[in-house]
Structure formats: C-alpha cells, structure tokens
mmCIF file of C-alpha atoms in Angstrom:
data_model
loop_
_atom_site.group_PDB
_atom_site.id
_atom_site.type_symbol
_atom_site.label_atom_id
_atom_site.label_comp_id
_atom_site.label_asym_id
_atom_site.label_seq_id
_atom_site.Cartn_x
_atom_site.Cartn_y
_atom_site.Cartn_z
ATOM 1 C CA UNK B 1099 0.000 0.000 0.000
ATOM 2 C CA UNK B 1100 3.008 2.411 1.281
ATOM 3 C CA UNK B 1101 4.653 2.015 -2.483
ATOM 4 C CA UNK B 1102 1.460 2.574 -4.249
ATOM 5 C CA UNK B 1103 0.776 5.696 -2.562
ATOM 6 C CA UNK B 1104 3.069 8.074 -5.060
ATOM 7 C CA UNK B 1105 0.462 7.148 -7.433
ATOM 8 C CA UNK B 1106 -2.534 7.947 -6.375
ATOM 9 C CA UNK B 1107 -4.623 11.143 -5.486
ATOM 10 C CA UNK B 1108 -6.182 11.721 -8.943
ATOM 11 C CA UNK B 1109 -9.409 10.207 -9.276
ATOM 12 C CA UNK B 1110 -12.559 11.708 -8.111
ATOM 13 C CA UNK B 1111 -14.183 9.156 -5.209
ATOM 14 C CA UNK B 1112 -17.765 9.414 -5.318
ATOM 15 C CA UNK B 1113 -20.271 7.711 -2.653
ATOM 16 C CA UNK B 1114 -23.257 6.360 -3.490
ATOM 17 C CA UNK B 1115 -25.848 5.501 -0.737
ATOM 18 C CA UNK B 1116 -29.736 4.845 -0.444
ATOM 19 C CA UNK B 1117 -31.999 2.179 0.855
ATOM 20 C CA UNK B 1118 -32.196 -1.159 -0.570
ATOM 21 C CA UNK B 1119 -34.478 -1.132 -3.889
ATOM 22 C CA UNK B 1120 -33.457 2.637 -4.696
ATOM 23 C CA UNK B 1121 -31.450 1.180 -7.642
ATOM 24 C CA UNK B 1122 -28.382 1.593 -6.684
ATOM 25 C CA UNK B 1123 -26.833 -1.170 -8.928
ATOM 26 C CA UNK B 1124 -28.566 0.257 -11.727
ATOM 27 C CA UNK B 1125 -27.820 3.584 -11.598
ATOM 28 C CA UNK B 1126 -24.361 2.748 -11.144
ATOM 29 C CA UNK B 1127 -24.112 0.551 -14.583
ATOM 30 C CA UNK B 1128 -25.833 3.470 -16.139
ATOM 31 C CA UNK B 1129 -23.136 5.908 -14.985
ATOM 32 C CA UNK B 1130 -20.548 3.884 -15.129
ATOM 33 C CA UNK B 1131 -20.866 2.495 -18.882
ATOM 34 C CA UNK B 1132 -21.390 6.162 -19.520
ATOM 35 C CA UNK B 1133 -18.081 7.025 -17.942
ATOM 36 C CA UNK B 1134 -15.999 4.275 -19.754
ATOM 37 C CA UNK B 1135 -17.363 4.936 -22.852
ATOM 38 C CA UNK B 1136 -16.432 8.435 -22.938
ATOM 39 C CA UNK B 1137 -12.537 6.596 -22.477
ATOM 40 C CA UNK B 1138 -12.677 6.585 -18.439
ATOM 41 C CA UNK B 1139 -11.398 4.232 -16.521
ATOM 42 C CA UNK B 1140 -14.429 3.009 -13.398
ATOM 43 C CA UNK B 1141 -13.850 0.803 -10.190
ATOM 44 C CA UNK B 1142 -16.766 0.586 -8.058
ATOM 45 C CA UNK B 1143 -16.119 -1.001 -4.523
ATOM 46 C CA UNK B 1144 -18.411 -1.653 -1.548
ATOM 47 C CA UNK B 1145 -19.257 -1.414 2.263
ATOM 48 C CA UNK B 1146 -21.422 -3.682 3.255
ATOM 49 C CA UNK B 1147 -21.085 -4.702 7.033
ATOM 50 C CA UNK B 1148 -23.650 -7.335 7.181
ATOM 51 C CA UNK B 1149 -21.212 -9.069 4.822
ATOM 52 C CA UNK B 1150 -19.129 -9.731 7.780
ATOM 53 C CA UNK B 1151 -21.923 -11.374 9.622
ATOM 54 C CA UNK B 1152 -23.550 -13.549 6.531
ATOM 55 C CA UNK B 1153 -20.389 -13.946 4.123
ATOM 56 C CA UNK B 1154 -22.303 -12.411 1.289
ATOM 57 C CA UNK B 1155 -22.036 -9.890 -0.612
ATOM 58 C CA UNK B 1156 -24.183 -6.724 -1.990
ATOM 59 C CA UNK B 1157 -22.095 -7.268 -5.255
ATOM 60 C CA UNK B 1158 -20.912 -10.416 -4.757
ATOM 61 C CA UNK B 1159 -23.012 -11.267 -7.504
ATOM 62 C CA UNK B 1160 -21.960 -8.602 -10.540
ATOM 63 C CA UNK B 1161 -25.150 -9.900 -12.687
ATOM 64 C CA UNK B 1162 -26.497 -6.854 -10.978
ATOM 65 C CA UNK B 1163 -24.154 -5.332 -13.409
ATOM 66 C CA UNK B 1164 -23.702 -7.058 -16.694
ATOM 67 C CA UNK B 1165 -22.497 -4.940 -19.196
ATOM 68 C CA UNK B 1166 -19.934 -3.136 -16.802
ATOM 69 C CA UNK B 1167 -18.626 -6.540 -15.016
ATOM 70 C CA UNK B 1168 -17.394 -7.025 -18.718
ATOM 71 C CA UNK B 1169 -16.055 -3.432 -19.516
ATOM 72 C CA UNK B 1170 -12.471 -3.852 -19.882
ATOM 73 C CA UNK B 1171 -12.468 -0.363 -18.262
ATOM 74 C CA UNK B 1172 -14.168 -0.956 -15.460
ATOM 75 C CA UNK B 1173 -13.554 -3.012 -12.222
ATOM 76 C CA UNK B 1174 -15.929 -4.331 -9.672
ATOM 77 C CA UNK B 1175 -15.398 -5.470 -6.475
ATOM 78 C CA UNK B 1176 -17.394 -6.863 -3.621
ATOM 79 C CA UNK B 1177 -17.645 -5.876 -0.013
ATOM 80 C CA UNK B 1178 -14.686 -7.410 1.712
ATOM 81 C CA UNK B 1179 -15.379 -9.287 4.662
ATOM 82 C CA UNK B 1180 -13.362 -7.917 7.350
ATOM 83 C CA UNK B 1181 -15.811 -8.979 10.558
ATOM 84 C CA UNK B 1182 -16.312 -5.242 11.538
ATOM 85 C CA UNK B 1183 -17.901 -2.215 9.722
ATOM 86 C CA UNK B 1184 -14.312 -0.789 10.924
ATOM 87 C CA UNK B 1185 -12.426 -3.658 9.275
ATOM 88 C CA UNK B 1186 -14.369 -3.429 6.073
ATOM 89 C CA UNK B 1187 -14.282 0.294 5.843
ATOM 90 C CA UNK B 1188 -10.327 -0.480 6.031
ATOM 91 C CA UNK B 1189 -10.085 -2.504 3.361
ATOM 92 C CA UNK B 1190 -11.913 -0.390 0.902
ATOM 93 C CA UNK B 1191 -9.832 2.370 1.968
ATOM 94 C CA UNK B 1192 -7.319 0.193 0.671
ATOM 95 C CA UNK B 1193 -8.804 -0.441 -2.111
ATOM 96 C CA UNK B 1194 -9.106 2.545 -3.206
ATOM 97 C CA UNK B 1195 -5.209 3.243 -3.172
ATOM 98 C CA UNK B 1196 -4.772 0.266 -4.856
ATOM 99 C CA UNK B 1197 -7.635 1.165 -7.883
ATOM 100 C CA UNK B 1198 -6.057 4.706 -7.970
ATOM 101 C CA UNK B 1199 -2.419 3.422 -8.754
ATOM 102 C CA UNK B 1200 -3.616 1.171 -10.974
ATOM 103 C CA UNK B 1201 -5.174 3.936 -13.221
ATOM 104 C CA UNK B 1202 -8.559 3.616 -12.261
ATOM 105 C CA UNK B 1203 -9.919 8.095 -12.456
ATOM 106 C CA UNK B 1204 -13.289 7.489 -11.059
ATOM 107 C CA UNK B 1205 -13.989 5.340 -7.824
ATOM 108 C CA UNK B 1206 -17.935 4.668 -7.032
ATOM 109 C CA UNK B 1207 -18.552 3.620 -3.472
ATOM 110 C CA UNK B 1208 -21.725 1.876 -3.064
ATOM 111 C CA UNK B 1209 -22.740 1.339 0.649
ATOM 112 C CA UNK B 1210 -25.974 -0.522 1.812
ATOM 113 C CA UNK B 1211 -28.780 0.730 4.482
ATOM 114 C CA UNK B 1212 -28.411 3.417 6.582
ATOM 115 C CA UNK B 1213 -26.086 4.762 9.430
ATOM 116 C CA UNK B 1214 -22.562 3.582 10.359
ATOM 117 C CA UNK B 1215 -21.362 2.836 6.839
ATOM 118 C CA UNK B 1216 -22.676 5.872 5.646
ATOM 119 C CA UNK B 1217 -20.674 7.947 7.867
ATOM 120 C CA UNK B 1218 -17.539 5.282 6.921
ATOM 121 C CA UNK B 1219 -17.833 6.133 3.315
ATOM 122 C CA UNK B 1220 -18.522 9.332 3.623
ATOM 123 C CA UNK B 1221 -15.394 9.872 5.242
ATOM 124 C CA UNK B 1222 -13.444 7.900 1.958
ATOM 125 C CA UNK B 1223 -14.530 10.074 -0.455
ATOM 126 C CA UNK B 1224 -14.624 13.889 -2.226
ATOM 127 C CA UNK B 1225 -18.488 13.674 -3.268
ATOM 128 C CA UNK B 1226 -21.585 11.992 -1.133
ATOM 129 C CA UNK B 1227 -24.562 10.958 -3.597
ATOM 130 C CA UNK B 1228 -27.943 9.983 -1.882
ATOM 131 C CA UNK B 1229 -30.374 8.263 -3.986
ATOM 132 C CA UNK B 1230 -33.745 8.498 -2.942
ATOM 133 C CA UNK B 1231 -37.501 7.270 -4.596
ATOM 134 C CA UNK B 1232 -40.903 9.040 -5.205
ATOM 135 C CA UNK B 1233 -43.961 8.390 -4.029
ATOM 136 C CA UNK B 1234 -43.194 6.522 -0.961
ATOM 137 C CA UNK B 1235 -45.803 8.151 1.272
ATOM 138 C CA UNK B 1236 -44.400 11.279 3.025
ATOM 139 C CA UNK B 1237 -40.726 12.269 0.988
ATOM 140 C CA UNK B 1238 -38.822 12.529 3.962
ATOM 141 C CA UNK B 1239 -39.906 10.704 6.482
ATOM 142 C CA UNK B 1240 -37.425 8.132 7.482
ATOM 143 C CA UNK B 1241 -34.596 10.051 5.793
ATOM 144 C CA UNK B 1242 -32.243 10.438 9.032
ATOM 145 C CA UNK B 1243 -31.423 14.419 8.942
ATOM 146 C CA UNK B 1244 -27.716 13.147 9.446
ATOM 147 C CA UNK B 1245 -27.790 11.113 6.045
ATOM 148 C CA UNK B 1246 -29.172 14.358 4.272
ATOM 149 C CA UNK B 1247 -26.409 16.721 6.113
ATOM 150 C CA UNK B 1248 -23.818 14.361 4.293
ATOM 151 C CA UNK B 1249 -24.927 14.579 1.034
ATOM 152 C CA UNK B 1250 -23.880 16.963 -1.453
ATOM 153 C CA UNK B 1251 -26.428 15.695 -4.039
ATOM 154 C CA UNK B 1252 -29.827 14.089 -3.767
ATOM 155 C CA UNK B 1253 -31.358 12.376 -6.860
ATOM 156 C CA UNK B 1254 -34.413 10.660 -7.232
ATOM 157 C CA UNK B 1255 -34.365 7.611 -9.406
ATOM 158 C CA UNK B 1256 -37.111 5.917 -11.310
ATOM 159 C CA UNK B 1257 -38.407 9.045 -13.088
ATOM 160 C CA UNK B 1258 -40.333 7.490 -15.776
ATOM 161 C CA UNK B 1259 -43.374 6.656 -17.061
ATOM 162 C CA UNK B 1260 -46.152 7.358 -13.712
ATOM 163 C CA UNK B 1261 -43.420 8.696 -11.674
ATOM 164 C CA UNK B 1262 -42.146 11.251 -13.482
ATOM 165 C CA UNK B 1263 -44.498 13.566 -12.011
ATOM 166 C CA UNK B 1264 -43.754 12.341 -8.060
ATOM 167 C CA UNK B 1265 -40.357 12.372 -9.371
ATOM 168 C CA UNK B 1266 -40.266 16.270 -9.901
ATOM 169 C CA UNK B 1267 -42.781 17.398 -6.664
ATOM 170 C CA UNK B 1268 -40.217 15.007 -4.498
ATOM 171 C CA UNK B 1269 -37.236 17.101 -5.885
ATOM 172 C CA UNK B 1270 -38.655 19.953 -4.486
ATOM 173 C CA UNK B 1271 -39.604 18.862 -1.011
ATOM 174 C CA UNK B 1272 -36.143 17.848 -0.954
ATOM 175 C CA UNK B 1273 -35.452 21.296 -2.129
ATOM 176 C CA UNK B 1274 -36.888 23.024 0.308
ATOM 177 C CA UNK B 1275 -36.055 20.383 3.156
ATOM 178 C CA UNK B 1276 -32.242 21.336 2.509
ATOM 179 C CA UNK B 1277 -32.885 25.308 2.094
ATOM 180 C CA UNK B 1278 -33.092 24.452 6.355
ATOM 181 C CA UNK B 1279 -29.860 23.491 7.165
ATOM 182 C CA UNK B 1280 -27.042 25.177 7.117
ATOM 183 C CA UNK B 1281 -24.422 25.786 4.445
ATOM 184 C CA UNK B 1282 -21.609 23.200 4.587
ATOM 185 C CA UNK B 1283 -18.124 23.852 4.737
ATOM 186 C CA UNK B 1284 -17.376 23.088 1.807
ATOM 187 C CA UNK B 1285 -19.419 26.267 -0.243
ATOM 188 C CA UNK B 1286 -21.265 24.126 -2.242
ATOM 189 C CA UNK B 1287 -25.128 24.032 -1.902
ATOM 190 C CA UNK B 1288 -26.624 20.601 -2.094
ATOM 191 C CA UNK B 1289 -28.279 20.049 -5.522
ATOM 192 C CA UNK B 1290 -30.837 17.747 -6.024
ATOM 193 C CA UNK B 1291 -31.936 16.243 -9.414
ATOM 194 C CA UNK B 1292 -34.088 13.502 -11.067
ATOM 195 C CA UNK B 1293 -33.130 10.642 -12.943
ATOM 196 C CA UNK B 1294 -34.044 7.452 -14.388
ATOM 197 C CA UNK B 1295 -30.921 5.208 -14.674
ATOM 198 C CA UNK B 1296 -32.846 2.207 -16.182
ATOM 199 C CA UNK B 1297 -33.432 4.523 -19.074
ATOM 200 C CA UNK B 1298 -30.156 6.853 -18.866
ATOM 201 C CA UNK B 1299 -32.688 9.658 -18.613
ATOM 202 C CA UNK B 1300 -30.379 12.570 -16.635
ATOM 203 C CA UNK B 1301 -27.490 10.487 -16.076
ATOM 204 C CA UNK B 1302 -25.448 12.354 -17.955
ATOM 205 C CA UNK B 1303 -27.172 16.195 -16.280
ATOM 206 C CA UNK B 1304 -26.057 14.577 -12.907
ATOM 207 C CA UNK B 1305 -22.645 13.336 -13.843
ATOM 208 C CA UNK B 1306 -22.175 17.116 -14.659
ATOM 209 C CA UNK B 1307 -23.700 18.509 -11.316
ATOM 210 C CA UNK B 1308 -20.851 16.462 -9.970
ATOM 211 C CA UNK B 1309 -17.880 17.721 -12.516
ATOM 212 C CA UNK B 1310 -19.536 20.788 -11.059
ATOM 213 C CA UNK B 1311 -18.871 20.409 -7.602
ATOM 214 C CA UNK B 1312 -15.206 18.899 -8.128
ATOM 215 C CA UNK B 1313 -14.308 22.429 -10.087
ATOM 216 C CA UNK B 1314 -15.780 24.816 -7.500
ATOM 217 C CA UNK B 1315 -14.189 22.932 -4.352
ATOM 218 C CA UNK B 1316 -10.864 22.725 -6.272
ATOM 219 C CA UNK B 1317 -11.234 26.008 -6.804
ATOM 220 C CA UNK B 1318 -12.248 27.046 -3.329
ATOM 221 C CA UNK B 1319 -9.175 25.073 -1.696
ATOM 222 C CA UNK B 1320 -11.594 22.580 -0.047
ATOM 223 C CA UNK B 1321 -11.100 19.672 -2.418
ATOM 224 C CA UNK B 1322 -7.434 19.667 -0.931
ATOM 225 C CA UNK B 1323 -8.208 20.371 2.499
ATOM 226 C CA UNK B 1324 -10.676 17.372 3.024
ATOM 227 C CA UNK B 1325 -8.466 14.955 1.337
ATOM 228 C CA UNK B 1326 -5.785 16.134 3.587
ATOM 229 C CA UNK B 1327 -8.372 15.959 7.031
ATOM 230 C CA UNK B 1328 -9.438 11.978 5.456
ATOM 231 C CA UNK B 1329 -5.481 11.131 5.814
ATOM 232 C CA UNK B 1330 -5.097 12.932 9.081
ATOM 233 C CA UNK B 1331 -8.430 10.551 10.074
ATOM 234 C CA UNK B 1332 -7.218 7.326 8.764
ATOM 235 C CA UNK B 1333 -3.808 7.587 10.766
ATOM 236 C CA UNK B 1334 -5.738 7.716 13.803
ATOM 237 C CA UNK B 1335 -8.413 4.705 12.508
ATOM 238 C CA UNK B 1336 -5.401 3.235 11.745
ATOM 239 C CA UNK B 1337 -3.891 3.230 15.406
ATOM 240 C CA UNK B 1338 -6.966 2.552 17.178
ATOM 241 C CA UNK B 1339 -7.795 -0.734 14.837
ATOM 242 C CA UNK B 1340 -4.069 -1.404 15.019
ATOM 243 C CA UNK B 1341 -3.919 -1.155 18.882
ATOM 244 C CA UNK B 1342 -7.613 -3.352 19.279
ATOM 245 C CA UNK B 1343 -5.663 -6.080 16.904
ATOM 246 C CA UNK B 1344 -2.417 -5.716 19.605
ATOM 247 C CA UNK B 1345 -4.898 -6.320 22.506
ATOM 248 C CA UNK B 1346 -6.965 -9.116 21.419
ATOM 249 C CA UNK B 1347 -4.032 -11.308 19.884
ATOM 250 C CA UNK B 1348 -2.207 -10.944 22.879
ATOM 251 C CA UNK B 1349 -2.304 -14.874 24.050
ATOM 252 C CA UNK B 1350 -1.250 -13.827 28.060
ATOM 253 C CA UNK B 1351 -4.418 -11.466 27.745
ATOM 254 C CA UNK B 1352 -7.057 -14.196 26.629
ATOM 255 C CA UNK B 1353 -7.379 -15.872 30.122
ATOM 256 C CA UNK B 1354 -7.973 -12.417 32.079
ATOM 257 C CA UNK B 1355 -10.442 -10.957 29.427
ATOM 258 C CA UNK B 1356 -12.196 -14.351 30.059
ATOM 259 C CA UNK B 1357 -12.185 -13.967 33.428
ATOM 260 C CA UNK B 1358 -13.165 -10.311 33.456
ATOM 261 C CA UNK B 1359 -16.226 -11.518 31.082
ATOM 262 C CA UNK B 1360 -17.464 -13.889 33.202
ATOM 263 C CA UNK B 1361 -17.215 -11.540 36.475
ATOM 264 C CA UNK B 1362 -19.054 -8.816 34.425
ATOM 265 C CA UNK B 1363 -21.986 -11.714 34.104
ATOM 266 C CA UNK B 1364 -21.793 -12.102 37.608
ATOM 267 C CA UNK B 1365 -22.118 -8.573 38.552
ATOM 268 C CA UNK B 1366 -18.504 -9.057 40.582
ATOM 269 C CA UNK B 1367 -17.091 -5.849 38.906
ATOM 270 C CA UNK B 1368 -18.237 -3.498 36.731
ATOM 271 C CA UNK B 1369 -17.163 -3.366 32.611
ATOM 272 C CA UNK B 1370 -15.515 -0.024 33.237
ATOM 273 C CA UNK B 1371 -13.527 -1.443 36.149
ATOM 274 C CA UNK B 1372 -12.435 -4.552 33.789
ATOM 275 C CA UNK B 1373 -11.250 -2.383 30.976
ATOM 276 C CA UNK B 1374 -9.216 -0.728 33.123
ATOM 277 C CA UNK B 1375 -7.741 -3.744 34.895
ATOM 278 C CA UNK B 1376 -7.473 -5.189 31.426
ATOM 279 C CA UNK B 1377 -5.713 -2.294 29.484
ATOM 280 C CA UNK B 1378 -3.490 -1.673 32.523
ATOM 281 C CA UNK B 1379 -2.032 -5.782 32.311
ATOM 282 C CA UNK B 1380 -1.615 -5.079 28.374
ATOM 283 C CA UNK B 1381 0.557 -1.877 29.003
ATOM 284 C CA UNK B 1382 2.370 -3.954 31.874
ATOM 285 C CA UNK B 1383 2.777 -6.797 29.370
ATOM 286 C CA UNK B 1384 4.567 -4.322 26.431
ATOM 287 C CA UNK B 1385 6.931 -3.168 28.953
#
C-alpha cells in the first residue's frame, strides 16, 4: 500500500448511498458504462457490514451489473469481509489506493442501508450521492437528517413513465427540506436532481452537477483540504484498529479478558472497572 501511494490522489471518489431497492446497482451501470465509454477508466467497490456477519455480498453477484462486469475499463469489487464495519471500511480504503495506482480516475462507493457505513464512506470520499424514490408516502420521512447533512447531491431515481411527475414534486420537497440546514463547509449548496438510470434519462445532467462540484471545491481550496483531514483521520483509525488487533491477539491477555467476562456476568465488577484492569495488564505486558 506504502509504495502505491506516489500514485494515487487523482481520481474523483464518489459515494453512493440509499436504501435497498433505490437502484443503486442500476444507476451505477448506467453511470458507469457512460463514464468508460467516454474513455474513463471506473472501479466501483463496496461497504457492506452485514457481509461480515452472513459472508455475502451486496455485489458479490456482478449480474447486478452485466455490461460493466465485462467493460475492460471498469472493475468491480465486492464488499470485503473484514468482521467489523471498521475492518471493512479499512479494506476499501485500501482499495481505493490500490484502484487509484492502478489507473482507475473514477472510484464509485456503493454502501448498503443506513447509518454507520454511511458515515464510513462518507469519510473515503470527495463527493456523497444519496439516492432516494418518489412516491413513498411522506418524501422525507425516514430520511435520518444526518444522512441528508452528508450529502452533497440528492437524486431521485425511477423518473419514468407514472413517476415522473412524483419524481419532480419530491425534488422539491427535498429542495426546500435542505434550504433548512445550514451551508456546509465546503461552499457548495446541495443540488438535487431527477433521474431514471434504467433509461439513462439525466445520467449524464447529474454526472455534470458532480464535474460541477469537483471544479468549484478545487477552486475554493476545499477539495485539498478534506483529502488532507481523510489522511489525518485514517492515521488515527489506523492506530486505534491497530492497537484493538495488539490487545486481542495478545495470548497472556485471553485468560484475564475471560475472566473479566465472566465476572461482568456475575455482577462481581463493573465493565468499566475490567477495561481498566485489562488495558493496565496489556501496558504492563509491552513493557
């Protein structure tokens, strides 16, 4: 990773988040076959933290993607499990860096359901997309105000046929909704636009909105600076997963975190107490 790291720094990382049947997959074939043809060079990579827990995979099965699993420009990998959302986050980090020096100018990260990997990716990458749907009762309910803080565009896929119309009175509750919160740091007001990736309809309009944002933060200085606070972040990640993988491997700790486990069952001391204990033998033990 350390050798590759010369060589990277110029692609544009792009999230791409919303619930499950938003079509995610979809729209990411659609801008992705749209990006290679036009002679770039795609890798799309994903979080996906219950693949820890069930061994599969969100696009562990690229039929999901057919044309652009066989684009010789493009690259698609599946969530890597890592048995923690912090683990799996890691290795796409990683992933990244590798895609990066190997060429690859535009890196799609597709995360699934809502919450901790949101915030993971979000911290990854240089642009936040949230996909969203129409005409699922009241636009924003359920849409955790965190998830829309994050996001520096909203589109609403599935504008066709019927929907259209829902499409276009969603975009501007959404509108409005984000006319409420403050500006972000980075300058750029949210935008949020319509699209139907099953028939390429605006695709291409919100591939530009994006080009868009990449000039004016580049422009602004805060392009730079956020890549440069995302390093500063994944030291520390770094050290704190680094240290947890010191602590637990540690074969003279096993017996006392047993023992501390079972006395925390037993209401004989308290967790905080047994941390402490515990993290005070592993310093003892470096020494």
């Amino acid at each position: 990773i350390e050798k590759c790291l010369p060589y990277t720094g110029k692609s544009f990382r792009i999230g791409i988040t919303g619930v499950p049947g938003v079509g995610k997959s979809t729209f990411i074939e659609s801008l992705g076959t749209q990006l290679t043809d036009s002679g770039k060079k795609v890798a799309v990579l994903a979080i996906d933290p219950s693949s820890a827990r069930t061994k599969g995979s969100i696009l562990g099965d690229k039929t999901r993607m057919e044309k652009l699993a066989t684009d010789e420009n493009a690259f698609i990998r599946p969530s890597p499990s890592a048995g923690t959302l912090g683990g799996v986050a890691r290795k796409t980090h990683e992933s990244i860096i590798l895609c990066e020096a190997a060429g690859f100018d535009t890196i799609l990260v597709e995360t699934v359901g809502v919450g901790q990997s949101e915030i993971a990716v979000h911290s990854m990458v240089d642009f936040f997309l949230l996909l969203q749907l129409a005409g699922a009762g009241d636009e924003l309910q359920g849409i955790k105000r965190g998830i829309m803080e994050m996001a520096d565009a909203i589109v609403i896929n599935k504008a066709e046929g019927d929907n259209l119309r829902k499409a276009e009175m969603a975009k501007r509750e959404y509108a409005n909704a984000l006319h409420l919160f403050p500006m972000p740091e980075s300058g750029w007001s949210p935008k949020v636009d319509i699209c139907s990736a099953r028939d390429n309809f605006r695709v291409t309009e919100v591939w530009e909105m994006i080009n868009d944002y990449f000039s004016f933060t580049a422009q602004n200085g805060y392009f730079l600076n956020k890549r440069k606070q995302q390093a500063r972040h994944i030291m520390h990640q770094t050290i704190q997963s680094n240290l947890g993988d010191l602590f637990y491997q540690n074969q003279s700790l096993k017996p006392m975190i047993e023992d501390m486990e079972n006395k925390i069952e037993k209401d004989m001391i308290s967790s905080y107490n047994a941390a402490g204990l515990l993290i005070r033998e592993f310093i003892a033990l470096l020494k």
